Amino acid sequence: MSFLEFTVPPFPVFIAAGEGTFKKGETHVRRVFPVFDLLYVKKGVLYITEDENAFSVEAGEYILLSPGLEHYGTKGSEETTSYSWLHFEGTAYEVTETTGNNWAELRRKKGSFEEPARYRLSLPQKGKVRRPQFMAGQFSVLTDDSAENSDLPLRKQILFEELLLHLQKEAFQIPSAKERVAWEAARYLQEHYQEKTTIKALSSALHYNQDYVTRCMQQVLGVTPGQYTNKVRMTEAKRLLSATNDKMGAIADAIGMEDPTYFSKLFKQIEGITPLEYRKFVSRKTD
């Protein structure tokens, strides 16, 4: 995989953004552009060639085209293809085949009281967007020209920089502090679901404040520690219901729940049917 690598600061500068559509059979124009062109496909497949390298960019993917290189549609669209585009101007860049995989490796030069630190901004030439809702939100503002007499044009540069940093983070799967805490908590709960886990025990094991752990899990995974534990327990319960003839009390005990009645109630609340109904349903499918 090729990466376009910039030294920041200064960051590349946002120029303009918009939306486009290729109808069935239409192709991208042939041209040499003086600025960077980021194309994010929302629907369909974009067939494009840059410097004799052909790419198929599917929905949820983007491609970053470099200035001074000819690009053109490789062939006509096989279906209606909609995309967002973004033009920006950048300082000197280089094309590399490898890059760092954590924030520490992305620092080029340590800063001082008189000079800023220098970092590598490294973006795959073609990448998959893992959070399309984030891209949709950024582009909705970057393409908004209804408030040109406000501070929006200045804020677009900030949103653009956030977009680039997000793409780098997704490409190298560099977790944020909240993501690390949420995943550590999830891993702990997966390993200790058979025990009587408490938020106090969880926060003590991770060495983080109880409220902070809960907030991290809610923001990253959308659930509290208790809700996550219950999901893990119900997943294991379904496995036991389908693979064994154990009674409800034995299954409840195996997943760390002392009360079989509460287990059955919780199972129905989460899965929509009782444990016995689930067992009958699974047995019918395997007959």
Short mmCIF file of C-alpha atoms in Angstrom, two decimals:
data_model
loop_
_atom_site.label_atom_id
_atom_site.label_comp_id
_atom_site.label_asym_id
_atom_site.label_seq_id
_atom_site.Cartn_x
_atom_site.Cartn_y
_atom_site.Cartn_z
CA MET A 1 0.00 0.00 0.00
CA SER A 2 1.23 3.51 -0.84
CA PHE A 3 1.03 6.34 1.70
CA LEU A 4 1.13 10.08 1.07
CA GLU A 5 3.16 11.57 3.88
CA PHE A 6 3.23 15.22 4.96
CA THR A 7 5.24 16.93 7.68
CA VAL A 8 2.98 18.96 9.99
CA PRO A 9 2.74 21.72 10.98
CA PRO A 10 1.87 23.43 8.76
CA PHE A 11 -1.17 21.39 7.81
CA PRO A 12 -2.43 21.11 4.24
CA VAL A 13 -4.92 23.88 3.46
CA PHE A 14 -8.58 23.26 2.63
CA ILE A 15 -9.78 24.78 -0.65
CA ALA A 16 -13.26 23.51 -1.50
CA ALA A 17 -15.60 20.53 -1.22
CA GLY A 18 -18.70 19.33 -3.02
CA GLU A 19 -20.86 16.43 -4.14
CA GLY A 20 -20.96 14.64 -7.47
CA THR A 21 -22.75 11.84 -9.30
CA PHE A 22 -21.82 9.64 -12.24
CA LYS A 23 -24.76 8.09 -14.02
CA LYS A 24 -24.48 4.61 -15.48
CA GLY A 25 -21.90 4.68 -18.27
CA GLU A 26 -20.33 8.02 -17.28
CA THR A 27 -16.62 8.34 -16.53
CA HIS A 28 -14.41 10.80 -14.66
CA VAL A 29 -12.85 13.44 -16.91
CA ARG A 30 -9.20 13.19 -17.93
CA ARG A 31 -7.09 15.94 -16.37
CA VAL A 32 -3.95 16.97 -14.53
CA PHE A 33 -4.98 18.83 -11.40
CA PRO A 34 -2.72 21.35 -9.58
CA VAL A 35 -4.05 20.40 -6.10
CA PHE A 36 -4.85 17.28 -4.11
CA ASP A 37 -8.23 15.72 -4.83
CA LEU A 38 -9.86 13.42 -2.27
CA LEU A 39 -12.82 11.42 -3.61
CA TYR A 40 -15.08 9.60 -1.13
CA VAL A 41 -17.58 7.18 -2.68
CA LYS A 42 -20.95 7.02 -0.97
CA LYS A 43 -22.77 4.73 -3.42
CA GLY A 44 -21.67 2.57 -6.33
CA VAL A 45 -18.12 2.04 -7.58
CA LEU A 46 -15.73 4.64 -9.02
CA TYR A 47 -13.27 3.36 -11.63
CA ILE A 48 -10.33 5.74 -11.88
CA THR A 49 -6.73 5.64 -13.07
CA GLU A 50 -3.89 7.83 -11.81
CA ASP A 51 -0.45 7.75 -13.42
CA GLU A 52 -1.35 4.45 -15.17
CA ASN A 53 -2.42 2.82 -11.87
CA ALA A 54 -6.05 1.71 -12.02
CA PHE A 55 -8.27 1.73 -8.91
CA SER A 56 -11.77 0.53 -8.10
CA VAL A 57 -13.12 2.65 -5.27
CA GLU A 58 -16.20 1.11 -3.68
CA ALA A 59 -18.86 2.65 -1.45
CA GLY A 60 -17.31 3.57 1.90
CA GLU A 61 -13.83 3.96 0.41
CA TYR A 62 -11.81 6.99 -0.65
CA ILE A 63 -8.91 7.71 -2.96
CA LEU A 64 -6.40 10.52 -2.67
CA LEU A 65 -5.18 11.88 -6.02
CA SER A 66 -1.94 13.85 -6.16
CA PRO A 67 -1.29 17.14 -7.97
CA GLY A 68 0.63 17.02 -11.25
CA LEU A 69 -0.38 13.42 -12.06
CA GLU A 70 -2.90 12.70 -14.79
CA HIS A 71 -6.04 10.93 -13.68
CA TYR A 72 -9.11 9.79 -15.60
CA GLY A 73 -12.05 7.41 -15.51
CA THR A 74 -10.87 3.90 -16.31
CA LYS A 75 -14.31 2.87 -17.55
CA GLY A 76 -17.91 3.93 -17.28
CA SER A 77 -19.85 3.48 -14.06
CA GLU A 78 -21.82 0.25 -13.94
CA GLU A 79 -24.46 1.92 -11.75
CA THR A 80 -25.28 5.37 -10.45
CA THR A 81 -22.27 6.36 -8.37
CA SER A 82 -22.43 9.23 -5.89
CA TYR A 83 -19.39 10.69 -4.17
CA SER A 84 -18.06 13.62 -2.17
CA TRP A 85 -14.96 15.48 -3.32
CA LEU A 86 -12.50 17.64 -1.46
CA HIS A 87 -9.66 19.78 -2.84
CA PHE A 88 -6.74 20.89 -0.74
CA GLU A 89 -3.31 22.40 -1.09
CA GLY A 90 -0.34 20.79 0.62
CA THR A 91 3.27 21.50 1.33
CA ALA A 92 5.97 19.08 0.17
CA TYR A 93 5.00 15.43 0.51
CA GLU A 94 6.53 12.05 -0.23
CA VAL A 95 5.14 8.66 -1.22
CA THR A 96 6.18 5.80 1.09
CA GLU A 97 5.35 2.12 1.43
CA THR A 98 5.57 1.93 5.23
CA THR A 99 4.75 4.24 8.11
CA GLY A 100 4.37 4.29 11.89
CA ASN A 101 1.59 2.48 13.71
CA ASN A 102 1.37 4.57 16.87
CA TRP A 103 1.48 8.25 17.77
CA ALA A 104 5.02 8.08 19.13
CA GLU A 105 6.37 6.76 15.81
CA LEU A 106 4.63 9.56 13.92
CA ARG A 107 6.70 12.28 15.60
CA ARG A 108 9.56 13.46 13.40
CA LYS A 109 11.12 16.06 15.68
CA LYS A 110 10.69 16.99 19.31
CA GLY A 111 9.61 20.56 19.95
CA SER A 112 11.21 23.18 22.14
CA PHE A 113 10.22 26.50 23.71
CA GLU A 114 10.97 28.20 20.39
CA GLU A 115 10.10 25.59 17.75
CA PRO A 116 7.04 23.40 17.35
CA ALA A 117 7.29 19.64 17.26
CA ARG A 118 7.05 18.10 13.80
CA TYR A 119 4.87 15.11 12.99
CA ARG A 120 4.14 12.85 10.07
CA LEU A 121 0.65 13.03 8.62
CA SER A 122 0.49 9.78 6.68
CA LEU A 123 -2.57 8.87 4.61
CA PRO A 124 -3.14 5.74 2.50
CA GLN A 125 -3.64 6.60 -1.15
CA LYS A 126 -6.77 4.42 -1.02
CA GLY A 127 -8.54 3.59 2.20
CA LYS A 128 -11.68 2.21 3.81
CA VAL A 129 -13.72 4.50 6.06
CA ARG A 130 -14.76 2.70 9.24
CA ARG A 131 -17.04 5.47 10.51
CA PRO A 132 -19.07 6.70 7.53
CA GLN A 133 -21.26 8.79 9.84
CA PHE A 134 -18.19 10.86 10.74
CA MET A 135 -17.38 11.50 7.06
CA ALA A 136 -21.00 12.42 6.37
CA GLY A 137 -20.97 14.92 9.22
CA GLN A 138 -17.70 16.56 8.16
CA PHE A 139 -18.70 16.80 4.50
CA SER A 140 -22.13 18.23 5.36
CA VAL A 141 -20.38 21.25 6.89
CA LEU A 142 -17.49 21.46 4.42
CA THR A 143 -19.96 21.64 1.52
CA ASP A 144 -22.21 24.18 3.26
CA ASP A 145 -22.02 27.58 1.53
CA SER A 146 -25.04 29.09 3.24
CA ALA A 147 -23.09 30.88 5.97
CA GLU A 148 -20.19 32.44 4.10
CA ASN A 149 -20.62 35.69 6.03
CA SER A 150 -19.92 33.98 9.36
CA ASP A 151 -16.89 32.25 10.84
CA LEU A 152 -17.78 29.02 8.99
CA PRO A 153 -15.15 29.45 6.22
CA LEU A 154 -12.44 29.64 8.91
CA ARG A 155 -13.85 26.71 10.84
CA LYS A 156 -13.83 24.57 7.69
CA GLN A 157 -10.04 24.41 7.90
CA ILE A 158 -10.32 22.96 11.41
CA LEU A 159 -12.93 20.41 10.28
CA PHE A 160 -10.73 19.49 7.33
CA GLU A 161 -7.74 18.88 9.62
CA GLU A 162 -9.92 16.74 11.88
CA LEU A 163 -10.96 14.71 8.83
CA LEU A 164 -7.35 14.05 7.81
CA LEU A 165 -6.34 13.06 11.34
CA HIS A 166 -9.35 10.77 11.55
CA LEU A 167 -8.42 9.02 8.29
CA GLN A 168 -4.88 8.51 9.58
CA LYS A 169 -6.17 7.16 12.87
CA GLU A 170 -8.53 4.74 11.12
CA ALA A 171 -5.88 3.55 8.69
CA PHE A 172 -3.46 2.60 11.46
CA GLN A 173 -6.18 1.78 13.99
CA ILE A 174 -4.56 4.04 16.59
CA PRO A 175 -6.95 4.01 19.57
CA SER A 176 -7.78 7.11 21.54
CA ALA A 177 -7.44 7.12 25.33
CA LYS A 178 -11.18 6.51 25.72
CA GLU A 179 -11.10 3.67 23.20
CA ARG A 180 -8.20 2.01 24.99
CA VAL A 181 -10.04 2.17 28.33
CA ALA A 182 -13.28 0.87 26.78
CA TRP A 183 -11.53 -2.05 25.10
CA GLU A 184 -9.53 -2.88 28.22
CA ALA A 185 -12.76 -2.90 30.21
CA ALA A 186 -14.48 -5.06 27.60
CA ARG A 187 -11.59 -7.53 27.63
CA TYR A 188 -11.68 -7.72 31.44
CA LEU A 189 -15.45 -8.34 31.45
CA GLN A 190 -15.12 -11.03 28.78
CA GLU A 191 -12.59 -12.82 30.96
CA HIS A 192 -14.48 -12.40 34.26
CA TYR A 193 -18.17 -12.65 33.27
CA GLN A 194 -18.52 -15.88 35.28
CA GLU A 195 -17.65 -13.99 38.44
CA LYS A 196 -19.73 -11.53 40.41
CA THR A 197 -18.18 -8.53 38.71
CA THR A 198 -18.72 -5.02 40.03
CA ILE A 199 -17.80 -1.62 38.65
CA LYS A 200 -15.56 -1.18 41.69
CA ALA A 201 -13.62 -4.37 40.87
CA LEU A 202 -13.41 -3.35 37.22
CA SER A 203 -12.07 0.14 37.92
CA SER A 204 -9.62 -1.28 40.45
CA ALA A 205 -8.30 -3.80 37.91
CA LEU A 206 -7.86 -1.11 35.24
CA HIS A 207 -6.65 1.59 37.67
CA TYR A 208 -9.20 4.11 36.39
CA ASN A 209 -11.99 6.01 38.13
CA GLN A 210 -15.35 4.19 38.11
CA ASP A 211 -17.24 7.03 36.43
CA TYR A 212 -14.51 7.42 33.79
CA VAL A 213 -14.63 3.72 32.87
CA THR A 214 -18.41 3.88 32.55
CA ARG A 215 -18.29 7.02 30.39
CA CYS A 216 -15.66 5.49 28.11
CA MET A 217 -17.71 2.35 27.55
CA GLN A 218 -20.87 4.33 26.92
CA GLN A 219 -19.22 6.68 24.44
CA VAL A 220 -17.18 4.04 22.58
CA LEU A 221 -19.34 0.90 22.83
CA GLY A 222 -22.73 2.42 23.60
CA VAL A 223 -23.29 0.36 26.76
CA THR A 224 -22.48 0.46 30.46
CA PRO A 225 -20.17 -2.17 32.01
CA GLY A 226 -23.21 -3.96 33.43
CA GLN A 227 -24.98 -4.02 30.07
CA TYR A 228 -21.85 -5.30 28.36
CA THR A 229 -21.43 -8.07 30.94
CA ASN A 230 -25.03 -9.14 30.44
CA LYS A 231 -24.53 -9.32 26.66
CA VAL A 232 -21.45 -11.49 27.13
CA ARG A 233 -23.37 -13.73 29.53
CA MET A 234 -26.33 -14.10 27.16
CA THR A 235 -24.01 -15.00 24.28
CA GLU A 236 -22.51 -17.81 26.37
CA ALA A 237 -25.97 -18.82 27.56
CA LYS A 238 -27.14 -19.25 23.96
CA ARG A 239 -24.14 -21.45 23.27
CA LEU A 240 -24.93 -23.64 26.28
CA LEU A 241 -28.63 -23.79 25.42
CA SER A 242 -27.86 -25.03 21.93
CA ALA A 243 -24.93 -27.34 22.77
CA THR A 244 -26.07 -28.95 26.06
CA ASN A 245 -29.16 -30.24 27.85
CA ASP A 246 -28.24 -28.44 31.06
CA LYS A 247 -31.07 -27.08 33.18
CA MET A 248 -31.62 -23.36 33.61
CA GLY A 249 -30.06 -23.36 37.07
CA ALA A 250 -26.85 -24.93 35.79
CA ILE A 251 -26.63 -22.52 32.86
CA ALA A 252 -27.29 -19.52 35.08
CA ASP A 253 -24.55 -20.67 37.44
CA ALA A 254 -22.14 -21.27 34.54
CA ILE A 255 -22.47 -17.67 33.35
CA GLY A 256 -22.12 -16.12 36.80
CA MET A 257 -25.80 -15.60 37.68
CA GLU A 258 -27.03 -17.11 40.94
CA ASP A 259 -30.77 -16.68 40.33
CA PRO A 260 -32.23 -18.82 37.48
CA THR A 261 -35.45 -16.81 37.51
CA TYR A 262 -33.60 -13.55 36.98
CA PHE A 263 -31.48 -15.22 34.27
CA SER A 264 -34.62 -16.23 32.37
CA LYS A 265 -36.12 -12.76 32.76
CA LEU A 266 -32.94 -11.05 31.59
CA PHE A 267 -32.53 -13.48 28.68
CA LYS A 268 -36.02 -12.66 27.40
CA GLN A 269 -35.43 -8.95 27.89
CA ILE A 270 -32.28 -9.05 25.75
CA GLU A 271 -33.11 -11.79 23.22
CA GLY A 272 -36.87 -11.35 22.95
CA ILE A 273 -37.69 -14.99 23.84
CA THR A 274 -37.25 -17.19 26.90
CA PRO A 275 -34.28 -19.56 27.23
CA LEU A 276 -36.56 -22.59 26.70
CA GLU A 277 -38.08 -21.02 23.59
CA TYR A 278 -34.59 -20.35 22.28
CA ARG A 279 -33.54 -23.98 22.91
CA LYS A 280 -36.61 -25.28 21.04
CA PHE A 281 -35.98 -22.87 18.18
CA VAL A 282 -32.34 -23.95 17.83
CA SER A 283 -33.19 -27.65 18.04
CA ARG A 284 -35.74 -27.26 15.21
CA LYS A 285 -33.11 -25.62 13.00
CA THR A 286 -30.67 -28.49 13.53
CA ASP A 287 -33.20 -31.31 13.03
#
